[in-house]
Coordinates of C-alpha atoms and ligand atoms in Angstrom, one line a residue:
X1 CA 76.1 101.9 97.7
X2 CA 74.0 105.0 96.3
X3 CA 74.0 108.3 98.1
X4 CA 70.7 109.3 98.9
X5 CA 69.2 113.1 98.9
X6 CA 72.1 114.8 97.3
X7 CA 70.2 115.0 93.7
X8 CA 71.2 114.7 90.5
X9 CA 71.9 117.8 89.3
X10 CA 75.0 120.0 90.1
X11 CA 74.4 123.9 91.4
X12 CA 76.7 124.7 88.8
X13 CA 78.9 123.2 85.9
X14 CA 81.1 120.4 86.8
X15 CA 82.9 119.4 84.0
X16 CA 86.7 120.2 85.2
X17 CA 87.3 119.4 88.5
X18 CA 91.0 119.1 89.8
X19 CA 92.7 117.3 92.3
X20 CA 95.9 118.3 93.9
X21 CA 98.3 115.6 95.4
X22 CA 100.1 112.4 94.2
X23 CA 99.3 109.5 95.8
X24 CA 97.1 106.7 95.9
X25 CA 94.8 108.6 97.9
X26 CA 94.5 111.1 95.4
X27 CA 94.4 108.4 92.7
X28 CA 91.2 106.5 94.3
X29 CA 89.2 110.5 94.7
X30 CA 89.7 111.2 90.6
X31 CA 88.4 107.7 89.7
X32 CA 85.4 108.0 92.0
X33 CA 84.8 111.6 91.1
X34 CA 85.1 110.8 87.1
X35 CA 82.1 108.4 87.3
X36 CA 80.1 110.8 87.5
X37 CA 78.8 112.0 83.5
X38 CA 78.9 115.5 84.2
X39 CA 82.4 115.3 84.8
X40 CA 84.4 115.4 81.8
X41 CA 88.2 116.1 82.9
X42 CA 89.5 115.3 86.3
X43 CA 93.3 116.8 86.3
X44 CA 95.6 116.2 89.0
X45 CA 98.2 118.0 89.6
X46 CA 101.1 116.3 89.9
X47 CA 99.6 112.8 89.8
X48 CA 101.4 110.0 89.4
X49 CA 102.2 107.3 86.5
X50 CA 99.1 105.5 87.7
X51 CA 96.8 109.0 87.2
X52 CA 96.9 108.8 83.7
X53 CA 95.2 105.1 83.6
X54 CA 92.3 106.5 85.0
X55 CA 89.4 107.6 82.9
X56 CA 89.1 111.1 82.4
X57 CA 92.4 111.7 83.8
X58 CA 95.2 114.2 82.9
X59 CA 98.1 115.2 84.7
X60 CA 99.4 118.9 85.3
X61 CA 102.9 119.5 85.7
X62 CA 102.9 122.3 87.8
X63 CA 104.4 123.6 90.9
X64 CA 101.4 124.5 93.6
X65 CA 103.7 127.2 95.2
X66 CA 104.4 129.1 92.0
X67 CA 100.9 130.6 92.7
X68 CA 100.7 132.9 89.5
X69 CA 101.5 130.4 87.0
X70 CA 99.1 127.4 89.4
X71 CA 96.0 130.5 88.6
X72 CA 96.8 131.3 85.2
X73 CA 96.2 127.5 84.8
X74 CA 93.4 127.0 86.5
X75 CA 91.8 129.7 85.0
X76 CA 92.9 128.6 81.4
X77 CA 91.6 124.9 82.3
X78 CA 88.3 126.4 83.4
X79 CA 88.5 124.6 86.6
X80 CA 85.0 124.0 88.3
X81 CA 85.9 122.2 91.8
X82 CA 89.4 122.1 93.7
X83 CA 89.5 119.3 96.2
X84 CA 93.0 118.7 98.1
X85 CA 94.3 115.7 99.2
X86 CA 97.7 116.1 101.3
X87 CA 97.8 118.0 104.5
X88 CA 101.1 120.3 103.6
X89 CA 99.1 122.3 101.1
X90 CA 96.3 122.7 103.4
X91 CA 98.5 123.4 106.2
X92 CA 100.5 126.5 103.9
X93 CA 97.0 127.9 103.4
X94 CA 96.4 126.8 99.8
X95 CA 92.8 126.7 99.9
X96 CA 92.4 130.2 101.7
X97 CA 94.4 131.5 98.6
X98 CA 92.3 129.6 96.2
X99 CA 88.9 130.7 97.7
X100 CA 89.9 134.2 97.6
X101 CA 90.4 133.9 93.9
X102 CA 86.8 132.4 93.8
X103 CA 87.3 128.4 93.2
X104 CA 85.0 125.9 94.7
X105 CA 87.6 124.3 97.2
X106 CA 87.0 120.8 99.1
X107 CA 89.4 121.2 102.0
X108 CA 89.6 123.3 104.5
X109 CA 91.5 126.8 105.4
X110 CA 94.7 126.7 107.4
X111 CA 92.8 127.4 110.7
X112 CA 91.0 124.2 110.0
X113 CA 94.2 122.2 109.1
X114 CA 95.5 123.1 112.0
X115 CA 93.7 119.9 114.0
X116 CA 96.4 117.9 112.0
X117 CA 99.3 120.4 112.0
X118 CA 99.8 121.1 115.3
X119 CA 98.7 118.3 117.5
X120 CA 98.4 120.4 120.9
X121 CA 96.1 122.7 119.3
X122 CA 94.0 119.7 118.6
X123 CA 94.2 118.4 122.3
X124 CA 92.9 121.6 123.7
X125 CA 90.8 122.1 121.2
X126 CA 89.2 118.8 122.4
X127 CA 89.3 119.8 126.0
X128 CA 87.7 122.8 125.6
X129 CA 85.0 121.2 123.6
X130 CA 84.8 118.1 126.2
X131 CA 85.9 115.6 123.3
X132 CA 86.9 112.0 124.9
X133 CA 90.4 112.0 124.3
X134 CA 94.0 110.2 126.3
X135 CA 95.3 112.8 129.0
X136 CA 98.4 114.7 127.9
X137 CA 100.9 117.7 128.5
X138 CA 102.4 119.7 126.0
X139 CA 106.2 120.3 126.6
X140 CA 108.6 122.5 125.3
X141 CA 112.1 121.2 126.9
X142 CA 113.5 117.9 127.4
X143 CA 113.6 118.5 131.4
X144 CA 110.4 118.9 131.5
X145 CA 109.5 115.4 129.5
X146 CA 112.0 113.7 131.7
X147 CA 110.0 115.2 134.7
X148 CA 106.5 114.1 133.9
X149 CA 108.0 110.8 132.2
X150 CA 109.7 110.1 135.7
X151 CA 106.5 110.8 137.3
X152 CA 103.6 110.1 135.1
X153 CA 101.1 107.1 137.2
X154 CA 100.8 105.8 133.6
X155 CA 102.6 104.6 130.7
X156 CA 103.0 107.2 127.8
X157 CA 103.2 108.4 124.0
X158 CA 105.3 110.7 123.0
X159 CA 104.6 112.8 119.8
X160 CA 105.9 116.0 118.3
X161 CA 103.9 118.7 117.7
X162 CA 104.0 119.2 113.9
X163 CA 103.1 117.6 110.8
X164 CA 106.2 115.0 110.7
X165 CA 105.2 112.8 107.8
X166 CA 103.6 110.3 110.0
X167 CA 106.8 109.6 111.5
X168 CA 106.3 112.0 114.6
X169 CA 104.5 109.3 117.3
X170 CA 106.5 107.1 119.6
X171 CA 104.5 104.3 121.3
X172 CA 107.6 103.0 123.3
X173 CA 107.3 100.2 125.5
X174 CA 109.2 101.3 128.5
X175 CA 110.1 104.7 130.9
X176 CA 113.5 104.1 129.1
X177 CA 112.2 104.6 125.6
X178 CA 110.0 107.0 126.5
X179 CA 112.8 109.1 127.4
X180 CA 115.1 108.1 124.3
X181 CA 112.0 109.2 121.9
X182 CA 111.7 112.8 123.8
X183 CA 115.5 113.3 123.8
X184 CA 115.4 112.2 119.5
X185 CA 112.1 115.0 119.1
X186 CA 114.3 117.6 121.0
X187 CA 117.4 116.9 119.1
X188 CA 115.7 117.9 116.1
X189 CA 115.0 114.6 114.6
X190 CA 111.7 116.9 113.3
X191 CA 113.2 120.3 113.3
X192 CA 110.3 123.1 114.0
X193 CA 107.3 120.5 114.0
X194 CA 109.3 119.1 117.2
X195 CA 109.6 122.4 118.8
X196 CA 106.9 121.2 120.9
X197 CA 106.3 117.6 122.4
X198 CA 102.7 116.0 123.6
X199 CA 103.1 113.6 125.9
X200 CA 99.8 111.3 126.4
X201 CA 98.3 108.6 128.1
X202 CA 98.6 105.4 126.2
X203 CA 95.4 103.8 125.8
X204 CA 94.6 100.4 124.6
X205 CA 91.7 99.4 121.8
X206 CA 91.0 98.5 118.4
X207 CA 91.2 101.7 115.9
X208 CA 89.3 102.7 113.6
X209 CA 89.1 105.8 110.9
X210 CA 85.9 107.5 110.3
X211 CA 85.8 110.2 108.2
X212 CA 83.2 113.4 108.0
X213 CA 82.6 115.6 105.7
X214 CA 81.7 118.8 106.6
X215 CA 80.4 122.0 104.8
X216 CA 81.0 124.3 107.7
X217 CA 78.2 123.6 109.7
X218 CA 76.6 120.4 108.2
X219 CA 78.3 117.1 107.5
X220 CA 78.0 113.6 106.0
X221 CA 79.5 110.4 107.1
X222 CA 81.5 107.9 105.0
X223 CA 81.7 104.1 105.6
X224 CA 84.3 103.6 108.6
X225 CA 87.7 101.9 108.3
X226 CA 90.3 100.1 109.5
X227 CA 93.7 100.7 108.4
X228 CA 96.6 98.4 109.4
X229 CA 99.8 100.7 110.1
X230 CA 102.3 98.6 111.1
X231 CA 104.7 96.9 108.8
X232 CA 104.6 93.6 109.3
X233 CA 102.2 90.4 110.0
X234 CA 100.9 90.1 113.3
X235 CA 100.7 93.9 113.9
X236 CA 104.5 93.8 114.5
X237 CA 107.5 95.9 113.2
X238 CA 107.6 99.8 113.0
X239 CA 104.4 102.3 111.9
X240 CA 103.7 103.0 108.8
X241 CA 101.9 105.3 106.3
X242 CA 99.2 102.3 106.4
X243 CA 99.7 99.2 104.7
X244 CA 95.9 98.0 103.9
X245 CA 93.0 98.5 105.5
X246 CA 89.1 97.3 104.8
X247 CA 85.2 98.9 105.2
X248 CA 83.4 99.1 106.5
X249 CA 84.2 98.5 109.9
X250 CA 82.3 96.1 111.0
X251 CA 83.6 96.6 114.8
X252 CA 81.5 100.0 114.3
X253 CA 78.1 98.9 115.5
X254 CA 75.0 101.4 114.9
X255 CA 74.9 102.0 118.6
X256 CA 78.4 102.8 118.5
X257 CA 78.5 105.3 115.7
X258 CA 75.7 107.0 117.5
X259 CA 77.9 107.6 120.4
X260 CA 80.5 108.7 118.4
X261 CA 78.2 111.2 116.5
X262 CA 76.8 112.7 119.9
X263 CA 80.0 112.5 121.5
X264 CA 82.6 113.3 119.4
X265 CA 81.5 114.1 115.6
X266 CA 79.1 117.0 116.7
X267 CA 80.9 118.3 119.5
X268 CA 83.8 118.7 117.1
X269 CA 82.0 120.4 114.5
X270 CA 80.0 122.7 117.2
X271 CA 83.8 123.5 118.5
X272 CA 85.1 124.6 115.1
X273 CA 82.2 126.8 114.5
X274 CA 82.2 128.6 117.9
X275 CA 85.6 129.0 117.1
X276 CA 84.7 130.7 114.0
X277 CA 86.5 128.0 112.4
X278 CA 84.3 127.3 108.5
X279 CA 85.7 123.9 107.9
X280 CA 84.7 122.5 104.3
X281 CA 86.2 119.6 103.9
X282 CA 86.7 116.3 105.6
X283 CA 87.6 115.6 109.2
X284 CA 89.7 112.3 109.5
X285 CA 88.7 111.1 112.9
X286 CA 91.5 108.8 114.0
X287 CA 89.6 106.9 117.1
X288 CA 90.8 104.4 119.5
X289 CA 87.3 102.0 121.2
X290 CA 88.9 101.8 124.6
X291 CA 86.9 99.8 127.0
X292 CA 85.7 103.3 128.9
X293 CA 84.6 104.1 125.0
X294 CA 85.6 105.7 121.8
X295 CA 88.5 108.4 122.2
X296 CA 90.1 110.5 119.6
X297 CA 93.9 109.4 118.7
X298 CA 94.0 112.0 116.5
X299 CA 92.4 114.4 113.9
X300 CA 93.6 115.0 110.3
X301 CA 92.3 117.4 108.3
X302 CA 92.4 114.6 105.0
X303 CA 91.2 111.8 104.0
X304 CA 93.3 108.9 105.4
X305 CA 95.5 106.8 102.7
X306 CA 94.8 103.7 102.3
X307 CA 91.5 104.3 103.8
X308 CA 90.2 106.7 101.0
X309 CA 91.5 103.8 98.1
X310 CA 89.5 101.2 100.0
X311 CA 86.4 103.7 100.5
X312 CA 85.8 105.4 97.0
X313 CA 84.6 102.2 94.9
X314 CA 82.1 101.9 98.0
X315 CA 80.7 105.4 96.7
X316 CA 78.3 105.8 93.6
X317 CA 78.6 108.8 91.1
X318 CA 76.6 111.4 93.5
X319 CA 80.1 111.3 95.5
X320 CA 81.5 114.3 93.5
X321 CA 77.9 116.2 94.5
X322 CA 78.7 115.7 98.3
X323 CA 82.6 117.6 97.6
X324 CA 80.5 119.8 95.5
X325 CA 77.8 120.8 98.3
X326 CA 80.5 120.7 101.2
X327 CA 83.0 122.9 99.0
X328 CA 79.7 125.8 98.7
X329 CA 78.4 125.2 102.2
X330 CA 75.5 123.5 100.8
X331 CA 75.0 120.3 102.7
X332 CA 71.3 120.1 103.7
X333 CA 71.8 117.5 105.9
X334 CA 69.6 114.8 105.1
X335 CA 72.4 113.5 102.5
X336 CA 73.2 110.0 103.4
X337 CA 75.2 107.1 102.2
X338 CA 73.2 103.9 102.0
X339 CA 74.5 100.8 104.0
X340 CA 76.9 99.3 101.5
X341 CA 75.6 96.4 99.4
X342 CA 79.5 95.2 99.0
X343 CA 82.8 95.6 101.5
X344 CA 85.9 96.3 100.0
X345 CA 89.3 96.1 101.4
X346 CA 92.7 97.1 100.0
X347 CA 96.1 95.6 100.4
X348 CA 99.6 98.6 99.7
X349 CA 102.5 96.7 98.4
X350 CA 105.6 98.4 99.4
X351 CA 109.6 98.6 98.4
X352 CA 111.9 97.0 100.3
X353 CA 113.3 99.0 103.7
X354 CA 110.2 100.6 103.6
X355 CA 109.2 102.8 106.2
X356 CA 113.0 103.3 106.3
X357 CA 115.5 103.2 103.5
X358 CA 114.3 102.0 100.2
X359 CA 115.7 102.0 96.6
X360 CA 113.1 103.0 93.2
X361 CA 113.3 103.0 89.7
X362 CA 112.4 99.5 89.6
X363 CA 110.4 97.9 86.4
X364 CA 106.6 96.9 87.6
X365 CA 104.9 94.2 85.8
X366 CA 101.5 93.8 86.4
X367 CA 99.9 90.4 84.3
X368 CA 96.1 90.1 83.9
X369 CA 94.0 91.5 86.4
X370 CA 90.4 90.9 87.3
X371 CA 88.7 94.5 85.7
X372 CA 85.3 93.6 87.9
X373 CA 85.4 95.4 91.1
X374 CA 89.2 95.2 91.1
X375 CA 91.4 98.4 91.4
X376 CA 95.1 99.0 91.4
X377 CA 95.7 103.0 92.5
X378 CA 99.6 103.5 92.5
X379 CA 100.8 105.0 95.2
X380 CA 104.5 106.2 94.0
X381 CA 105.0 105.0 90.7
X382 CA 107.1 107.1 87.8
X383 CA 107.0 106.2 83.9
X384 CA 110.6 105.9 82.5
X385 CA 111.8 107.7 78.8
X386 CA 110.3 104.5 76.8
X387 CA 107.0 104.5 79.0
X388 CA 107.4 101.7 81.2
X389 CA 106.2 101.5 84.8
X390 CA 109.0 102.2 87.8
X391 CA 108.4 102.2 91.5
X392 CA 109.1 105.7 93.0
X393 CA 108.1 105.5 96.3
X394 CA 107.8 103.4 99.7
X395 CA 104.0 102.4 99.2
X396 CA 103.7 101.7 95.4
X397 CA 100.6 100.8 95.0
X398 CA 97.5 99.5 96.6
X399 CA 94.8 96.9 95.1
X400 CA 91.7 97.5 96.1
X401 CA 88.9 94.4 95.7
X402 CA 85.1 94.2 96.4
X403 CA 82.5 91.5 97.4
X404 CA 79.7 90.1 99.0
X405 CA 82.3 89.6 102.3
X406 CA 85.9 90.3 103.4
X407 CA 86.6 86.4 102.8
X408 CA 86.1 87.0 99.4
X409 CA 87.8 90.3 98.9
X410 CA 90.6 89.2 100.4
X411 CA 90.6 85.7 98.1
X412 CA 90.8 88.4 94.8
X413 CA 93.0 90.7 96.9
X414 CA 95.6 88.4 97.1
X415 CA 95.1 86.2 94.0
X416 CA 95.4 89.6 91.8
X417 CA 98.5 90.9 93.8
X418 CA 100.4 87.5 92.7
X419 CA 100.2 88.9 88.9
X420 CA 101.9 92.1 89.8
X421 CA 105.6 91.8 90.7
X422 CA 108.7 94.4 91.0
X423 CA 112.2 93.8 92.6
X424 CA 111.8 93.8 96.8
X425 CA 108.0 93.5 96.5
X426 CA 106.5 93.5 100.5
X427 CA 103.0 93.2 101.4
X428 CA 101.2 92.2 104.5
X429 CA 99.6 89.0 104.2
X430 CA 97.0 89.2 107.1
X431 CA 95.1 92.6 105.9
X432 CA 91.6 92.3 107.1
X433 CA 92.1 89.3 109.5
X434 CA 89.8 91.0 112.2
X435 CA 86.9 90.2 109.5
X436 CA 88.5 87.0 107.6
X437 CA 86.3 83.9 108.7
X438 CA 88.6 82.0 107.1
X439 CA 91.9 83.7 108.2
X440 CA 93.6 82.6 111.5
X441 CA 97.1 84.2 112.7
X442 CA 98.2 80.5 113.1
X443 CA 97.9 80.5 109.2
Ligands
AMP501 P1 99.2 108.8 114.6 O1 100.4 109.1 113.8 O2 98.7 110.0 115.5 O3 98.1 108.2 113.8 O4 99.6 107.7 115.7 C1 100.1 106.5 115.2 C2 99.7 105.4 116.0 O5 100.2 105.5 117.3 C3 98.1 105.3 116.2 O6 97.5 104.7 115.1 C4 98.1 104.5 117.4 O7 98.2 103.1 117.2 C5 99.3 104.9 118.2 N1 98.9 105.9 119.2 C6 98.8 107.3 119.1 N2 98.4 107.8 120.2 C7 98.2 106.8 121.1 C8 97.8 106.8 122.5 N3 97.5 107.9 123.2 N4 97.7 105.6 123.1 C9 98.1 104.4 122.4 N5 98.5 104.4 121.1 C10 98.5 105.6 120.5
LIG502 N1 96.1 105.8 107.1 C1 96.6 106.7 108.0 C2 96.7 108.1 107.5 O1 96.4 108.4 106.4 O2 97.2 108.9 108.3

C-alpha cells in the first residue's frame, strides 16, 4: 500500500522519534515508523522484550511520571517526534506537558482523551453534534439504574464511566444481570471510573474499527478493521483486550465509508473543533453497522490493539510523515492511503485464565518462522537474567501475516503460530472467519 501526497521529505529532522507504551500495539507503530530511512532510532519507552528485535529499536527504562528526569532524556536523546500509544498517559495529560516543552507530539491533549476517559462525555458529545449513536442515561446511584433498568422498553448495556482497562462494559443477557452488573460498578468493582454508570440501548450488528487521524482540523483515514474481542471460538466466552482481528474490512463497502465520513467522521471532528478541542492524534472509532446504519459503540482516543499490529505492515515508509504532519497540524488533506495491494490479519496468543487470572514467567520458544510478510509483535513478554524469552502478560504476543487474500493469511497465520509454543498457550482458531472462503464454524 503507498501513501499518496504526503511527500518525501520531512518538515524537519526525523531521525529520533520515540514511542511511549509497551505493548504490541506500540511494538507494530516503531517497526512501521523505522522503515522509513530518515529515521535512524526509534526508542520506546518501556517497550517490551520483543522491542528490542525490532530494527532501529532501543528501549528506555524510564518512569513517564518522573517528568524531570522523562525531559532531561528526551532532551539528551534529541528526540524529534513523540507519539503515544496507551490512553492512561494521554488521559493524565502527558502530551499537553510535552507540547509545552516544545516536542512534536502524536496524540492528543487531555481534553481530547477525554472521548475515551469518560464515556458520558463522549455520549453528549455525540448528541450535541447529532452523531448516530445507541440511546443512554448516565447515572450516578444504583436506585436510579434499578429504575430505568425496571423500566427501560429495551434491553440494555451497562458501562462505567471511566477508563476501566477494557473491563468496564457489561452486555448481560437479561433485566437480572443487568441489575447485578450496575450493583458490581457501584460497589466499586472500578473505584472512581465507576462513580458514574451509562446505561445504553443494546444494538445488534457487525463491528468494525476505523481509525482517523487527525491534525486538528484535517484528517486521514487508515484501512478499517475488525477485531475479534471475545475469548473463545464461536464469538463465545467473556471480552477481551482483542484476540485477532484482520483489514481491511471488507464488510466496509465504499458507499459505506462515505456515510460514515459524512455522518460520523466529520461531524466528530467539526464537534471537537467548535469545542475548541485541537485533537492531533488518532480517533479510534469503535462502530456497530446496525440495520438503521453505522452507530458509534465507542470512541478511544488510541489506536486499537490488535488492530494497529494488523494495520502497520499495510502502511509504506510515508506512515511516519502522516504522525509527523498530524503532530504539527500540517495535514493538507489530499494525503491518502492507496487501496491495499495485500490484506493482513493477526492472530494474539494468550496465557492461560486469561482475561482473568493467569500465571507468567513462562519460557517462549519460537522455531523457524516465515521472515516474508510475517510478523510476531509481543504483547507482554519479559527477558529473564540469561536472556531468554518469558511471558509476562495476558496477550503475549500477536502474529501478524499478509497475502493476496484472508484464506491465505490465515493458512501462514496458523502454520507459523504452530512453531511458537509456551506453557498454557490459547489462541482463537476462527480469527477472520467472516472473510475465510475456506473457513466454516462447522470446522
Ligand atoms: P467497549 O469496551 O466499549 O469496546 O465495549 C465492548 C463491547 O461491548 C463492544 O465491542 C460491543 O461488542 C459491546 N457493546 C458496547 N456497547 C454496546 C451496545 N450499546 N449495544 C450492544 N453491544 C455493545
Ligand atoms: N481492540 C480493542 C481496543 O483496542 O480497545
Amino acid at each position: 500500500m503507498s501513501i499518496k501526497s504526503v511527500g518525501s521529505k520531512s518538515f524537519s529532522r526525523l531521525e529520533n522519534v520515540l514511542v511511549i507504551g509497551n505493548g504490541g500495539r506500540e511494538n507494530s507503530l516503531a517497526w512501521a515508523i523505522q522503515k522509513n530511512k530518515l529515521v535512524k532510532k526509534v526508542y520506546l519507552i518501556p517497550g517490551n522484550a520483543g522491542s528490542e528485535r525490532i530494527k532501529k529499536c532501543k528501549r528506555i527504562d524510564i518512569d513517564i511520571n518522573n517528568k524531570n528526569a522523562l525531559i532531561e532524556n528526551l532532551y539528551f536523546l534529541k528526540i524529534d517526534l513523540i507519539v503515544i500509544g496507551p490512553e492512561i498517559p494521554l488521559a493524565n495529560g502527558l502530551a499537553d506537558f510535552l507540547r509545552k516543552k516544545d516536542f512534536k507530539v502524536f496524540g492528543p491533549g487531555q481534553d481530547g482523551a477525554k472521548l475515551e476517559y469518560s464515556k458520558s462525555w463522549a455520549k453528549e458529545f455525540m448528541q450535541d453534534a447529532k452523531i448516530p449513536t445507541a440511546n443512554f442515561w448516565k447515572v450516578n446511584s444504583l436506585e436510579d439504574a434499578k429504575k430505568i433498568i425496571h423500566s427501560s422498553p429495551y434491553p440494555l448495556v451497562v458501562k462505567a464511566d471511566g477508563l476501566a482497562s477494557g473491563k468496564g462494559v457489561f452486555v448481560p443477557n437479561s433485566k437480572d444481570e443487568c441489575l447485578k452488573a450496575a450493583e458490581s460498578i457501584f460497589n466499586g468493582k472500578f473505584s472512581k471510573a465507576g462513580d458514574l454508570v451509562v446505561l445504553e440501548e443494546k444494538i445488534q450488528g457487525p463491528e468494525v474499527s476505523v481509525f482517523a487521524l487527525c491534525d486538528g482540523e484535517k484528517y486521514v483515514i487508515l484501512p478499517a478493521a475488525q477485531d475479534h474481542k471475545r475469548l473463545n471460538e464461536r464469538d463465545k466466552g467473556p471480552n477481551t483486550g482483542g484476540m485477532g482481528a484482520y483489514s481491511p474490512a471488507p464488510l466496509l463497502t465504499k458507499d459505506c465509508l462515505n456515510n460514515i465520513i459524512k455522518k460520523i467522521i466529520e461531524p466528530t471532528i467539526n464537534e471537537l473543533i467548535k469545542k475548541k478541542i485541537d485533537y492531533k492524534g488518532v480517533i479510534y472509532f469503535g462502530l456497530m453497522i446496525t440495520k438503521s446504519g453505522p452507530k458509534v459503540i465507542e470512541y478511544n482516543c488510541r489506536f486499537g490493539d490488535p488492530e494497529c499490529q494488523t494495520i502497520m505492515p499495510l502502511m509504506d515508509q510515508n506512515f511516519v510523515f502522516l504522525l509527523e504532519k498530524c503532530s504539527m497540524g500540517n495535514l493538507t488533506g489530499d494525503e491518502f492511503i492507496d487501496p491495499p495491494q495485500k490484506v493482513s490479519g493477526c492472530v494474539i496468543a494468550v496465557s492461560k485464565g486469561y482475561p482473568k487470572e493467569y500465571k507468567t514467567g513462562f519460557p517462549i520458544t519460537i522455531g523457524k518462522i516465515e521472515t516474508i510478510d510475517c510478523q510476531i509483535f509481543d504483547s507482554g513478554t519479559t527477558l529473564s537474567k540469561n536472556g531468554n524469552l518469558l511471558t509476562d502478560g495476558g496477550r503475549v504476543l500477536s502474529i501478524v501475516c499478509q497475502d493476496k487474500d484472508f484464506d491465505l493469511v490465515f493458512e501462514k497465520i496458523y502454520k507459523n503460530l504452530k512453531k511458537i509454543n509456551f506453557d498454557g498457550i490459547y489462541f482463537r482458531n476462527d480469527i477472520g472467519h467472516q472473510v475465510r472462503k475456506n473457513f466454516s464454524l462447522e470446522n
